[in-house]
Every structure is written in structure tokens, then in C-alpha cells.
mmCIF file of N, CA, C and O in Angstrom:
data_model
loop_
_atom_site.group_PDB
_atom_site.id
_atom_site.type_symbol
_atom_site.label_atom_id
_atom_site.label_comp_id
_atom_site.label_asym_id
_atom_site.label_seq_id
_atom_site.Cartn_x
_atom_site.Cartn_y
_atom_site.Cartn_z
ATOM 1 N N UNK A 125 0.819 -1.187 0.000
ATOM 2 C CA UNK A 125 0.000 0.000 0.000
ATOM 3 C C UNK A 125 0.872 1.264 0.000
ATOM 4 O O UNK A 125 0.550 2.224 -0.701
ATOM 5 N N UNK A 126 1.904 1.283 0.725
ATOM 6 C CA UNK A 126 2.960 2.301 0.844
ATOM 7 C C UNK A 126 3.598 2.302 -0.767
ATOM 8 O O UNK A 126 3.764 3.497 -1.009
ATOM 9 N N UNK A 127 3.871 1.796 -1.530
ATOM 10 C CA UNK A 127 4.345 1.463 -2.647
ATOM 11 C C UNK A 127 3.366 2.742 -3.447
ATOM 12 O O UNK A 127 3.758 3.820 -3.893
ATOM 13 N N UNK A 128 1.914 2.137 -3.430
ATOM 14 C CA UNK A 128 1.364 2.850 -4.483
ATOM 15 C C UNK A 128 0.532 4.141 -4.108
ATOM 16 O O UNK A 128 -0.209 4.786 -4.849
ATOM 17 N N UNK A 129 0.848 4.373 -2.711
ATOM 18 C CA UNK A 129 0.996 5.452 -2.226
ATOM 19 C C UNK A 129 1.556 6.695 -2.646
ATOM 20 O O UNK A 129 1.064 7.815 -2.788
ATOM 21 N N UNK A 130 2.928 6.140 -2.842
ATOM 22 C CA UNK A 130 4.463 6.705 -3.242
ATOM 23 C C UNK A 130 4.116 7.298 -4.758
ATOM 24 O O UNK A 130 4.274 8.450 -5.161
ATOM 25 N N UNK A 131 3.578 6.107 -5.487
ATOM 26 C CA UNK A 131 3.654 6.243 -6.641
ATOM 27 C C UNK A 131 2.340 6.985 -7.466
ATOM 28 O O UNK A 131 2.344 7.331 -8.647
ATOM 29 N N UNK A 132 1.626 7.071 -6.839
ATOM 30 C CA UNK A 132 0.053 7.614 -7.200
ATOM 31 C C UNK A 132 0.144 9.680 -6.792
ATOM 32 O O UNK A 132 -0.413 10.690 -7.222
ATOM 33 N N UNK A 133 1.271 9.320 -5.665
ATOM 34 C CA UNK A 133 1.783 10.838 -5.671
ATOM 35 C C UNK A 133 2.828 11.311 -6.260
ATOM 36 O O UNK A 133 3.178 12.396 -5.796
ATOM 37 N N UNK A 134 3.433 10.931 -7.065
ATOM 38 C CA UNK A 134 4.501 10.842 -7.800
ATOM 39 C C UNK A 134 3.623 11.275 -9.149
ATOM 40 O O UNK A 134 4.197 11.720 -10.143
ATOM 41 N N UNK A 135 2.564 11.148 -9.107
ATOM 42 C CA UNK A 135 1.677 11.292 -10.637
ATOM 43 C C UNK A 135 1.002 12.121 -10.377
ATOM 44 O O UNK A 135 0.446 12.595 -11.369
ATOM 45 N N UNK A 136 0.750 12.571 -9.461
ATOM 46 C CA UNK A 136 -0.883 13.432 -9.184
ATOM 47 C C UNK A 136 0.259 15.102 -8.383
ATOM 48 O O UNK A 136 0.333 16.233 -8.864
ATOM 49 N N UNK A 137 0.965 14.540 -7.056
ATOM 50 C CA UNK A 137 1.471 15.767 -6.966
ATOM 51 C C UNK A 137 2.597 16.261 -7.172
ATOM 52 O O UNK A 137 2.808 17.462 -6.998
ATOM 53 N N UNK A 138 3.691 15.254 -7.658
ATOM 54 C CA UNK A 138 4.967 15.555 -7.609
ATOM 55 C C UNK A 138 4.572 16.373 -10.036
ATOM 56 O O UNK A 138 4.509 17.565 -10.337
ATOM 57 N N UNK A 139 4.508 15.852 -10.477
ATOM 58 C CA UNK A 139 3.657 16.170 -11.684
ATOM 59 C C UNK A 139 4.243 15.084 -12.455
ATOM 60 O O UNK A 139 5.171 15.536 -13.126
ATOM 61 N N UNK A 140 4.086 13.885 -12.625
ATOM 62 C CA UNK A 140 5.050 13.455 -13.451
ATOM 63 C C UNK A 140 4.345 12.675 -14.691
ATOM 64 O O UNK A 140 3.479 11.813 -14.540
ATOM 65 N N UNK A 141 4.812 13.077 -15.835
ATOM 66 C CA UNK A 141 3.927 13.115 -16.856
ATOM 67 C C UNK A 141 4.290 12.396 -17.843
ATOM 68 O O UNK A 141 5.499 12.178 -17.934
ATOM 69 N N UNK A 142 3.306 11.767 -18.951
ATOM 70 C CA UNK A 142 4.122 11.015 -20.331
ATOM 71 C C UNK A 142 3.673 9.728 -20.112
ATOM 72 O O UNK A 142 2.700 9.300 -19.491
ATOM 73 N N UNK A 143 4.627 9.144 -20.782
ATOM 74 C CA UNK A 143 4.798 7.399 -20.318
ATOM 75 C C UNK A 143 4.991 6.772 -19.298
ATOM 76 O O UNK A 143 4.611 5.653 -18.956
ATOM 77 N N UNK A 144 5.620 7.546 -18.790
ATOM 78 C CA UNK A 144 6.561 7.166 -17.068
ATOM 79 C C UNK A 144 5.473 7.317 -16.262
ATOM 80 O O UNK A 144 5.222 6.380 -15.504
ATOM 81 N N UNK A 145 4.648 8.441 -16.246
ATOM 82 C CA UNK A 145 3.460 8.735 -15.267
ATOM 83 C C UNK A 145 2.179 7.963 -15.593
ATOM 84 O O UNK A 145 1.417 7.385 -14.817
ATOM 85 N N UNK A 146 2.125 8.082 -16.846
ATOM 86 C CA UNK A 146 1.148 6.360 -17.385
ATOM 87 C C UNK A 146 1.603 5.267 -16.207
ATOM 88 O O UNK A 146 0.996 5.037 -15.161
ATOM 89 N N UNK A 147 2.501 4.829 -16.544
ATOM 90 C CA UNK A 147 2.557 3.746 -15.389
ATOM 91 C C UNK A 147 2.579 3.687 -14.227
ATOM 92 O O UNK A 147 2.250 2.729 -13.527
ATOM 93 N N UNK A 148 3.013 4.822 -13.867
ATOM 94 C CA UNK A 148 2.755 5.123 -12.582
ATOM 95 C C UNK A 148 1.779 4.960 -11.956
ATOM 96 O O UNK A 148 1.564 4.352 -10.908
ATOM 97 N N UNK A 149 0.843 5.815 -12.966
ATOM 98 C CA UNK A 149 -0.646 5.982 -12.417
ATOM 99 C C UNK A 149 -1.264 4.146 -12.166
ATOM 100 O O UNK A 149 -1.777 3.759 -11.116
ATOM 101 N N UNK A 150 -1.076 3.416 -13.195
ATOM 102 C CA UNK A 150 -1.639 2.407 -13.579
ATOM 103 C C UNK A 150 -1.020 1.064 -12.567
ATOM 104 O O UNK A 150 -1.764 0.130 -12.267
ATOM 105 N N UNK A 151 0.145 1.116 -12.199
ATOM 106 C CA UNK A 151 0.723 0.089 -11.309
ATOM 107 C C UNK A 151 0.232 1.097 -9.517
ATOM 108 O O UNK A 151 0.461 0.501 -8.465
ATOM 109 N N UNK A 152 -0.236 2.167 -9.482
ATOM 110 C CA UNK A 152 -0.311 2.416 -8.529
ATOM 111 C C UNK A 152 -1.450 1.930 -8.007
ATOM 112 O O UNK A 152 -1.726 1.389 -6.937
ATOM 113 N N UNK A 153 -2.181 2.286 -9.161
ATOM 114 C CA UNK A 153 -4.638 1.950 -8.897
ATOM 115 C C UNK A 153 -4.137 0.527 -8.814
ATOM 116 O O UNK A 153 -4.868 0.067 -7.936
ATOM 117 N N UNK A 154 -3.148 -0.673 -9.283
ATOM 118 C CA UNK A 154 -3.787 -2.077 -8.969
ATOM 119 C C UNK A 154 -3.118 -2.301 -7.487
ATOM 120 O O UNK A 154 -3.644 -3.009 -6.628
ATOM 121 N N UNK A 155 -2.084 -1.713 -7.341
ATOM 122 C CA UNK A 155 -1.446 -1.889 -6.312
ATOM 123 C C UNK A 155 -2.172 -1.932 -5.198
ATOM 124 O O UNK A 155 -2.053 -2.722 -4.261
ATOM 125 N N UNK A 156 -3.483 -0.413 -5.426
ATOM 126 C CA UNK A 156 -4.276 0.256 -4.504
ATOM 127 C C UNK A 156 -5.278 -1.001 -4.175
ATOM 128 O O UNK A 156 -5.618 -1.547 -3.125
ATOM 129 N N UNK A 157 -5.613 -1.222 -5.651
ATOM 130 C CA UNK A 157 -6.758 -2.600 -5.638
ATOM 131 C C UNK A 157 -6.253 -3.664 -4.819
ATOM 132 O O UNK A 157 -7.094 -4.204 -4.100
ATOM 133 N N UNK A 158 -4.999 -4.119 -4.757
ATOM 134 C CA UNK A 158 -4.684 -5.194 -4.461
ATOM 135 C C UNK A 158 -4.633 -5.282 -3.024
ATOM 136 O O UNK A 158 -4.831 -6.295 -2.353
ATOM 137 N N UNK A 159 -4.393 -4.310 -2.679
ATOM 138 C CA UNK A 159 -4.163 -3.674 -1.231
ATOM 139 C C UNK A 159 -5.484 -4.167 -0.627
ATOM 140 O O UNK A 159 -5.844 -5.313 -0.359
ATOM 141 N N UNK A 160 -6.120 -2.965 -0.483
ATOM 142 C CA UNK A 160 -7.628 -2.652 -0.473
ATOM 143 C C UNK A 160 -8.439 -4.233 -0.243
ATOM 144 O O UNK A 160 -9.008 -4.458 0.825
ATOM 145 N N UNK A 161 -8.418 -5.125 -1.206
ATOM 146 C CA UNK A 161 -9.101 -5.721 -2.106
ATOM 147 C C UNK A 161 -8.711 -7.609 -1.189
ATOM 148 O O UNK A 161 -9.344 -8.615 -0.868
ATOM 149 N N UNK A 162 -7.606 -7.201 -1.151
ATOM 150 C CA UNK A 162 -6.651 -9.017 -0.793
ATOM 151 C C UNK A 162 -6.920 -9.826 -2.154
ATOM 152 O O UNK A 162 -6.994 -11.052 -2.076
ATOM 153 N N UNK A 163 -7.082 -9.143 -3.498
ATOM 154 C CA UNK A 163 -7.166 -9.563 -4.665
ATOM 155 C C UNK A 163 -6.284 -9.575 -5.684
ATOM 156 O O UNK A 163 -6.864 -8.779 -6.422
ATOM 157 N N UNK A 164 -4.968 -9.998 -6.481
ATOM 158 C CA UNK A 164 -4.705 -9.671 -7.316
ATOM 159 C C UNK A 164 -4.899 -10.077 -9.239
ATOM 160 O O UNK A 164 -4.324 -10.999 -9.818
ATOM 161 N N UNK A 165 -5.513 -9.436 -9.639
ATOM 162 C CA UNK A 165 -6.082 -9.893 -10.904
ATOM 163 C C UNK A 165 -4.684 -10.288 -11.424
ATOM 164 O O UNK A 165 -4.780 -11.211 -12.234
ATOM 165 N N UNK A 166 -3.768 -9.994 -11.272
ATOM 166 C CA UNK A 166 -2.459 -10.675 -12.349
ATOM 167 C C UNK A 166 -2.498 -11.927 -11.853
ATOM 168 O O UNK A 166 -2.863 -12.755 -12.688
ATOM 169 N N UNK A 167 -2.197 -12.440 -10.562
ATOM 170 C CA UNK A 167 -1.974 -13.591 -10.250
ATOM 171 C C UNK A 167 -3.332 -14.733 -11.480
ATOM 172 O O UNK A 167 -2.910 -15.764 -12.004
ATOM 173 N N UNK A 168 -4.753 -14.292 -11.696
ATOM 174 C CA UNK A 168 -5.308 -14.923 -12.815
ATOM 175 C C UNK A 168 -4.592 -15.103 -13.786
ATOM 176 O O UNK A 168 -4.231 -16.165 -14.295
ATOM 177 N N UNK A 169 -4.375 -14.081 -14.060
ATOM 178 C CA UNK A 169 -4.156 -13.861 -15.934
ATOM 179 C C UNK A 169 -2.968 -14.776 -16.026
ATOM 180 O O UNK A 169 -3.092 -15.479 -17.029
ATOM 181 N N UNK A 170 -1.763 -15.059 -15.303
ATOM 182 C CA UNK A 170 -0.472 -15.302 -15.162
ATOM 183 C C UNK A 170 -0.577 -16.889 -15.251
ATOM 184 O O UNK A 170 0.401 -17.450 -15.745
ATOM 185 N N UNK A 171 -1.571 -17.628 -14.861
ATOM 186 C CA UNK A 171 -2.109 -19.389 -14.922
ATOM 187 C C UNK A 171 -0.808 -19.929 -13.982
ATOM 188 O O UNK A 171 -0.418 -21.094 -14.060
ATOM 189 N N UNK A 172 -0.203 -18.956 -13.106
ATOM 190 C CA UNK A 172 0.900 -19.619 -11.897
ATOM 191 C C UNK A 172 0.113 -20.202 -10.759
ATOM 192 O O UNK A 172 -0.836 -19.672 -10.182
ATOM 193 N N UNK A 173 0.680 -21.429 -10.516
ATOM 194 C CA UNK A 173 -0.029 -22.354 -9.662
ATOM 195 C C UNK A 173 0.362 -21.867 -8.389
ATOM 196 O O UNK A 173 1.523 -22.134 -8.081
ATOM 197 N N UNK A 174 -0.339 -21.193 -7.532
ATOM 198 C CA UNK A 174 -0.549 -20.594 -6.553
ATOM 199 C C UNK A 174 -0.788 -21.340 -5.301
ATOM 200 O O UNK A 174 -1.708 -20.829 -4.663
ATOM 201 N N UNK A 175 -0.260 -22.388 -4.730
ATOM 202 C CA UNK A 175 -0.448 -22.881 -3.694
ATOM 203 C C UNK A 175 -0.022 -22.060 -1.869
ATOM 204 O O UNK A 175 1.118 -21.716 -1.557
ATOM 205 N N UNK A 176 -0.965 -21.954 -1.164
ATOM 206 C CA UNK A 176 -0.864 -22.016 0.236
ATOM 207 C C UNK A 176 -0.205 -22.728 1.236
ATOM 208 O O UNK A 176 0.162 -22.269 2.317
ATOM 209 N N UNK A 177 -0.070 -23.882 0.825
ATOM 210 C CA UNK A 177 0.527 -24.658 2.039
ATOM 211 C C UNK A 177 1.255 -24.732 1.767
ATOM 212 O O UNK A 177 1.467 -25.265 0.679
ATOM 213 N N UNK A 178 2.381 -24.178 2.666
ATOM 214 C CA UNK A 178 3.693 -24.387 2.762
ATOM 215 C C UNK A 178 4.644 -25.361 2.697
ATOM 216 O O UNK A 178 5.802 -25.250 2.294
ATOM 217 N N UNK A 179 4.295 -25.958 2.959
ATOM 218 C CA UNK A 179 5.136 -27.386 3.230
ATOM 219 C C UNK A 179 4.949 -28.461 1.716
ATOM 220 O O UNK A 179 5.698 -29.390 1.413
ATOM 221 N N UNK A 180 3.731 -27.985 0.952
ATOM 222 C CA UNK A 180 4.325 -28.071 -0.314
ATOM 223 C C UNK A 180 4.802 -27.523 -1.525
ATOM 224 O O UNK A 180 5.055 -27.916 -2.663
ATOM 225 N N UNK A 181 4.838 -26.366 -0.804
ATOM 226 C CA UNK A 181 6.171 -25.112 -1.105
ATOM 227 C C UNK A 181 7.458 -25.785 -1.067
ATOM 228 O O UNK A 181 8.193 -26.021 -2.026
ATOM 229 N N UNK A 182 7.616 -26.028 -0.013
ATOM 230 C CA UNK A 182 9.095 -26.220 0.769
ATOM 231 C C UNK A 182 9.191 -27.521 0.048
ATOM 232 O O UNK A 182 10.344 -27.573 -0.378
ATOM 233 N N UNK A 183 8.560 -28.568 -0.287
ATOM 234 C CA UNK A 183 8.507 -29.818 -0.995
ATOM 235 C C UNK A 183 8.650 -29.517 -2.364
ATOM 236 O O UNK A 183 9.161 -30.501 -2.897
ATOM 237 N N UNK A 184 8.464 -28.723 -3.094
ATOM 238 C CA UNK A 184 8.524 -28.232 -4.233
ATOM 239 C C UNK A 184 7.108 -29.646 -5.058
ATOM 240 O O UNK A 184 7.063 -30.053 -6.219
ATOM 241 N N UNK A 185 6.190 -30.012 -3.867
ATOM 242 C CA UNK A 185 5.074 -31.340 -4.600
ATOM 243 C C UNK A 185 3.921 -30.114 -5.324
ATOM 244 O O UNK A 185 3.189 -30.374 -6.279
ATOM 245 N N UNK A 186 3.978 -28.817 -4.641
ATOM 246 C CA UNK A 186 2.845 -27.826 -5.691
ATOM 247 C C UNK A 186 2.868 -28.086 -7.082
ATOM 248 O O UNK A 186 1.962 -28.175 -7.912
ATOM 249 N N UNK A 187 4.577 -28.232 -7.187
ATOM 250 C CA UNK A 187 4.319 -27.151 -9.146
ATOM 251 C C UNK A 187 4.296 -29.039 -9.923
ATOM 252 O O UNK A 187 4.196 -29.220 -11.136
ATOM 253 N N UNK A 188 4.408 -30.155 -8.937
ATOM 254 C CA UNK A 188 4.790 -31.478 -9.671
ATOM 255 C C UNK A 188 3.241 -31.815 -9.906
ATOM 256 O O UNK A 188 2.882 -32.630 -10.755
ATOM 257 N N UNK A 189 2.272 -31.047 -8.996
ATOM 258 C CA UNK A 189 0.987 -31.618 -9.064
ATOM 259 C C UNK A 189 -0.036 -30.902 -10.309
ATOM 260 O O UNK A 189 -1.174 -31.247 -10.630
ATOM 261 N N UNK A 190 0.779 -29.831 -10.844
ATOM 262 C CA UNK A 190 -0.065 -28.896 -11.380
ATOM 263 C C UNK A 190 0.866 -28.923 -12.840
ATOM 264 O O UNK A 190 0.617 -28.047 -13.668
ATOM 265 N N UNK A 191 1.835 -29.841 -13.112
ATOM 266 C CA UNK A 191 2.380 -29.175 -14.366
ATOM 267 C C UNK A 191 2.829 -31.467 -14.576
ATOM 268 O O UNK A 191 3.406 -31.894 -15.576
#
């Protein structure tokens, strides 16, 4: 949240404009979303097998079960 904090004022008050402030603006609102939200739409789009439990993290049995 501090991230797109930084960066959403970096666009709006510091003035920063063009391409650079395009993204700015745009990695800041998902950042905000993601924050906000406990959602991140990339993690969809990306089809990375996203497992929770740790221990088949640490087993590396997540990515053997999904690929």
C-alpha cells in the first residue's frame, strides 16, 4: 500500500507526466486494488499455480501436481 501510495503521488502531486506517469498511475490503482481488495487480478491472468501450504512449497510437490 505504501508502494502505491508513493507512486500515485509521484503522478498526481509531484507532476510526473508522459509514459513514465502512465505507469505510474496504472501500477499504482492495482497496487491500490490489491491492497484494499486481498485480490490480485495478475496472479489470474499469469495461470501460476498458486499454492498455500507451505510445506508443499518447501517440498517443491505444488508445481509437480499442477504441471
Amino acid at each position: 500500500f505504501i508502494v502505491a501510495v508513493l507512486l500515485l503521488s509521484l503522478f498526481f502531486v509531484a507532476g510526473v507526466r508522459g509514459f513514465l506517469g502512465l505507469i505510474f498511475l496504472v501500477v499504482g490503482l492495482l497496487f491500490s486494488f490489491s491492497s484494499i481488495t486481498s485480490y490480485c487480478p495478475l496472479y489470474k491472468t499469469s495461470k501460476l499455480p498458486i499454492d498455500y501450504d507451505l510445506k508443499n512449497i518447501i517440498n517443491n510437490k505444488s508445481l509437480k501436481k499442477h504441471y
